[in-house]
């Protein structure tokens, strides 16, 4: 199944790449707010135009409470570890309906992309990295495929990056009828053709993750490699699903930021 889907991806890379570079751009406004994008933001680190050397957006897994706190904690620690980085933790707004909050729809992705593009205009020439956790990782992967010019680096933790297979996995784990992801969600494995070849990527997943087992990250990592994209795929021994605040994820992100800011 995995290799059949990867072959389909490889055959469609040219078409997906063309679609990713321009399709779905829509109307963009420099005045778009976090509320317009359906998120709430918390910023850490550098803020002045001259002091900001990199932009990092941390997309959590669409939960509140402890998960949102983990996202803020990671963003704070990353800002401390990477001087010059402006790190923005994004949490899902309660105004977004349940159906869409569980999905990765084109509308939702473009709304978030418009927000990121508007913020990036404040810091021209500065690299942008997306760090995604769980559902936030799938959202980041799809955004990189649909709006590739906005993304220089991807760090994906515990990603459900093979959406149809992951849905089947979750349906087996949960009582019938309780798991209802949006039907029109985009599968990261099928938008991967739009990711720029220059993008840097890191995927990390716990070896004992029961929610998003390593196979769902491995398949996407292989698809990135087929595109010639530099990809660091790591399975963390003994770790489960909650790995955003694991030192390995912070280390992978700081290394990526250092590489993106290095003189060329």
Coordinates of C-alpha atoms in Angstrom, one line a residue:
X1 CA 0.0 0.0 0.0
X2 CA 2.7 2.5 1.0
X3 CA 4.8 1.9 -2.1
X4 CA 1.8 2.0 -4.4
X5 CA 0.9 5.4 -3.0
X6 CA 4.5 6.7 -3.2
X7 CA 4.6 5.6 -6.9
X8 CA 1.4 7.6 -7.5
X9 CA 3.0 10.6 -5.8
X10 CA 6.2 10.2 -7.9
X11 CA 4.1 10.1 -11.1
X12 CA 2.2 13.1 -10.2
X13 CA 5.0 15.3 -8.9
X14 CA 5.1 17.6 -11.9
X15 CA 1.4 18.3 -11.8
X16 CA 1.3 18.7 -8.0
X17 CA 4.4 21.0 -8.2
X18 CA 2.7 23.3 -10.7
X19 CA -0.5 23.4 -8.6
X20 CA 1.4 24.0 -5.4
X21 CA 3.3 27.0 -6.8
X22 CA 0.3 29.0 -7.6
X23 CA -3.1 27.3 -7.0
X24 CA -5.1 28.5 -4.1
X25 CA -3.3 31.7 -3.5
X26 CA -6.5 33.6 -3.3
X27 CA -6.8 37.2 -2.2
X28 CA -4.0 38.2 0.2
X29 CA -4.1 41.1 2.6
X30 CA -1.3 42.6 4.6
X31 CA -3.9 43.4 7.3
X32 CA -5.0 39.9 7.9
X33 CA -5.2 39.1 11.6
X34 CA -4.7 35.9 13.7
X35 CA -8.5 35.9 14.2
X36 CA -9.0 35.9 10.4
X37 CA -6.7 32.9 10.2
X38 CA -8.7 31.1 12.9
X39 CA -5.8 31.0 15.4
X40 CA -4.6 32.8 18.5
X41 CA -0.9 33.8 18.7
X42 CA 1.7 34.0 21.4
X43 CA 5.1 35.4 20.3
X44 CA 8.5 35.0 21.9
X45 CA 12.1 36.1 21.1
X46 CA 13.3 38.8 18.8
X47 CA 10.8 41.5 17.7
X48 CA 12.6 44.4 16.0
X49 CA 12.9 44.3 12.2
X50 CA 16.7 44.5 12.3
X51 CA 17.0 41.9 15.1
X52 CA 14.8 39.2 13.6
X53 CA 16.8 36.7 11.7
X54 CA 14.3 33.9 11.3
X55 CA 10.5 33.4 11.7
X56 CA 9.2 30.2 13.3
X57 CA 5.5 29.2 13.6
X58 CA 4.6 26.5 16.0
X59 CA 1.3 24.8 15.1
X60 CA -0.1 22.7 17.9
X61 CA -2.5 19.7 17.5
X62 CA -5.7 21.6 17.8
X63 CA -6.3 21.1 21.5
X64 CA -6.6 23.4 24.4
X65 CA -5.2 23.2 28.0
X66 CA -2.1 21.2 28.4
X67 CA -1.4 20.8 24.7
X68 CA -1.5 24.6 24.2
X69 CA 0.8 25.1 27.2
X70 CA 3.3 22.6 25.6
X71 CA 3.3 24.6 22.4
X72 CA 4.0 27.9 24.3
X73 CA 6.7 26.1 26.3
X74 CA 8.4 24.8 23.2
X75 CA 8.2 28.3 21.5
X76 CA 9.7 30.0 24.6
X77 CA 12.6 27.5 24.8
X78 CA 13.3 27.7 21.1
X79 CA 13.5 31.5 21.3
X80 CA 16.0 31.2 24.1
X81 CA 18.1 28.6 22.3
X82 CA 18.1 30.5 18.9
X83 CA 18.9 34.2 19.4
X84 CA 17.4 36.2 16.5
X85 CA 14.4 33.9 16.0
X86 CA 10.9 35.2 16.4
X87 CA 8.9 32.2 17.5
X88 CA 5.1 32.4 17.3
X89 CA 3.0 29.7 18.9
X90 CA -0.4 29.3 17.1
X91 CA -3.4 27.7 18.9
X92 CA -6.7 26.9 17.3
X93 CA -9.4 29.5 17.8
X94 CA -12.6 28.3 19.5
X95 CA -14.6 30.0 16.8
X96 CA -13.6 27.3 14.3
X97 CA -16.2 24.6 14.0
X98 CA -15.4 21.0 15.2
X99 CA -15.6 19.6 11.6
X100 CA -12.9 21.9 10.3
X101 CA -10.8 21.8 13.4
X102 CA -10.3 18.1 12.7
X103 CA -9.6 18.6 9.0
X104 CA -6.9 20.0 6.8
X105 CA -9.1 21.7 4.2
X106 CA -7.8 23.9 1.4
X107 CA -9.7 26.9 2.8
X108 CA -8.2 26.5 6.3
X109 CA -4.7 26.0 4.9
X110 CA -4.9 29.1 2.7
X111 CA -6.3 31.2 5.5
X112 CA -3.3 30.3 7.6
X113 CA -1.0 30.8 4.7
X114 CA -2.3 34.3 4.1
X115 CA -1.7 35.1 7.8
X116 CA 1.9 33.8 7.5
X117 CA 2.6 35.7 4.3
X118 CA 1.3 39.0 5.8
X119 CA 3.7 38.5 8.8
X120 CA 6.6 37.6 6.6
X121 CA 6.4 40.9 4.7
X122 CA 7.5 42.7 7.9
X123 CA 10.8 40.8 7.7
X124 CA 11.8 40.5 4.1
X125 CA 14.5 38.0 3.2
X126 CA 14.1 36.2 6.6
X127 CA 13.7 32.4 6.4
X128 CA 10.4 30.9 7.7
X129 CA 10.2 27.5 9.5
X130 CA 7.0 25.7 10.4
X131 CA 7.1 23.4 13.4
X132 CA 4.0 21.2 13.6
X133 CA 2.8 18.8 16.3
X134 CA 0.3 16.0 15.5
X135 CA -2.5 17.6 13.5
X136 CA -0.5 20.8 13.3
X137 CA 2.2 18.8 11.5
X138 CA -0.2 17.6 8.8
X139 CA -1.4 21.2 8.5
X140 CA 2.2 22.5 8.1
X141 CA 3.0 19.8 5.5
X142 CA 0.0 20.7 3.4
X143 CA 0.8 24.4 3.7
X144 CA 4.3 23.7 2.4
X145 CA 2.8 21.9 -0.6
X146 CA 0.2 24.4 -1.5
X147 CA 2.1 27.6 -0.8
X148 CA 5.8 26.5 -1.1
X149 CA 7.2 30.0 -1.5
X150 CA 6.3 30.7 2.2
X151 CA 8.2 27.8 3.7
X152 CA 12.0 27.3 4.0
X153 CA 11.9 24.6 6.6
X154 CA 9.6 22.0 8.2
X155 CA 9.9 20.2 11.5
X156 CA 7.1 17.7 11.9
X157 CA 6.5 15.9 15.2
X158 CA 4.2 12.8 15.4
X159 CA 2.7 13.6 12.0
X160 CA -0.4 11.8 10.6
X161 CA 1.1 12.5 7.2
X162 CA -0.6 9.6 5.3
X163 CA -4.1 10.7 6.0
X164 CA -6.3 7.9 4.6
X165 CA -4.3 5.2 6.3
X166 CA -4.2 7.2 9.5
X167 CA -8.0 7.6 9.5
X168 CA -8.4 3.8 9.2
X169 CA -6.0 3.5 12.1
X170 CA -8.0 5.9 14.3
X171 CA -11.3 4.4 13.4
X172 CA -10.1 1.1 14.8
X173 CA -9.0 2.7 18.0
X174 CA -12.1 4.8 18.7
X175 CA -15.7 3.9 19.3
X176 CA -17.7 3.9 16.1
X177 CA -19.0 7.4 15.1
X178 CA -16.7 9.4 17.4
X179 CA -14.0 10.0 14.9
X180 CA -15.3 12.1 12.1
X181 CA -12.5 14.1 10.3
X182 CA -13.5 16.6 7.6
X183 CA -14.2 14.6 4.4
X184 CA -12.5 17.2 2.2
X185 CA -9.2 17.2 4.1
X186 CA -6.0 17.3 2.0
X187 CA -3.6 14.4 2.4
X188 CA 0.1 15.6 2.9
X189 CA 1.3 12.6 0.8
X190 CA -0.6 14.0 -2.1
X191 CA 0.4 17.7 -1.7
X192 CA 4.1 16.8 -1.3
X193 CA 4.7 17.4 -5.0
X194 CA 4.4 21.1 -4.4
X195 CA 7.1 21.4 -1.7
X196 CA 10.1 23.3 -3.0
X197 CA 13.2 21.2 -3.5
X198 CA 15.2 23.7 -1.5
X199 CA 13.1 23.2 1.6
X200 CA 14.8 21.5 4.6
X201 CA 12.7 18.9 6.5
X202 CA 12.9 17.0 9.8
X203 CA 10.4 14.4 10.9
X204 CA 10.5 13.0 14.4
X205 CA 8.1 10.4 15.9
X206 CA 8.1 8.2 19.0
X207 CA 8.9 4.5 18.6
X208 CA 6.0 3.7 20.9
X209 CA 3.5 6.3 19.5
X210 CA 0.0 4.6 19.5
X211 CA -1.7 7.6 17.8
X212 CA 0.6 8.3 14.9
X213 CA 3.0 5.3 14.6
X214 CA 6.3 5.8 12.8
X215 CA 4.9 4.4 9.5
X216 CA 2.8 7.6 8.9
X217 CA 5.9 9.8 9.2
X218 CA 8.2 7.4 7.3
X219 CA 6.0 7.4 4.2
X220 CA 6.0 11.2 4.0
X221 CA 9.8 11.3 4.6
X222 CA 10.3 8.9 1.7
X223 CA 8.1 11.0 -0.5
X224 CA 10.2 14.1 0.4
X225 CA 13.3 12.2 -0.4
X226 CA 11.9 11.3 -3.9
X227 CA 11.7 15.0 -4.5
X228 CA 15.4 15.4 -3.6
X229 CA 14.5 17.3 -0.4
X230 CA 17.0 17.1 2.4
X231 CA 15.1 15.2 5.0
X232 CA 16.1 14.1 8.5
X233 CA 13.8 11.3 9.7
X234 CA 14.2 10.1 13.3
X235 CA 12.3 7.5 15.4
X236 CA 12.8 8.3 19.1
X237 CA 13.3 5.2 21.2
X238 CA 10.9 4.6 24.1
X239 CA 8.9 7.8 23.3
X240 CA 5.1 8.0 22.8
X241 CA 2.9 10.5 21.2
X242 CA 3.7 13.7 23.2
X243 CA 7.1 14.6 21.9
X244 CA 6.9 18.3 21.0
X245 CA 8.9 19.3 24.2
X246 CA 11.4 16.4 23.8
X247 CA 15.0 17.8 23.5
X248 CA 15.4 16.0 20.1
X249 CA 12.7 18.2 18.6
X250 CA 14.2 21.4 20.0
X251 CA 17.7 20.3 18.8
X252 CA 16.4 19.5 15.2
X253 CA 14.8 22.9 15.0
X254 CA 17.8 24.8 16.2
X255 CA 20.0 23.0 13.8
X256 CA 17.7 23.8 10.9
X257 CA 17.6 27.5 11.9
X258 CA 21.4 27.6 12.1
X259 CA 21.7 26.0 8.6
X260 CA 19.1 28.4 7.1
X261 CA 20.9 31.4 8.5
X262 CA 24.4 30.3 7.6
X263 CA 26.1 32.5 4.9
X264 CA 25.7 31.0 1.4

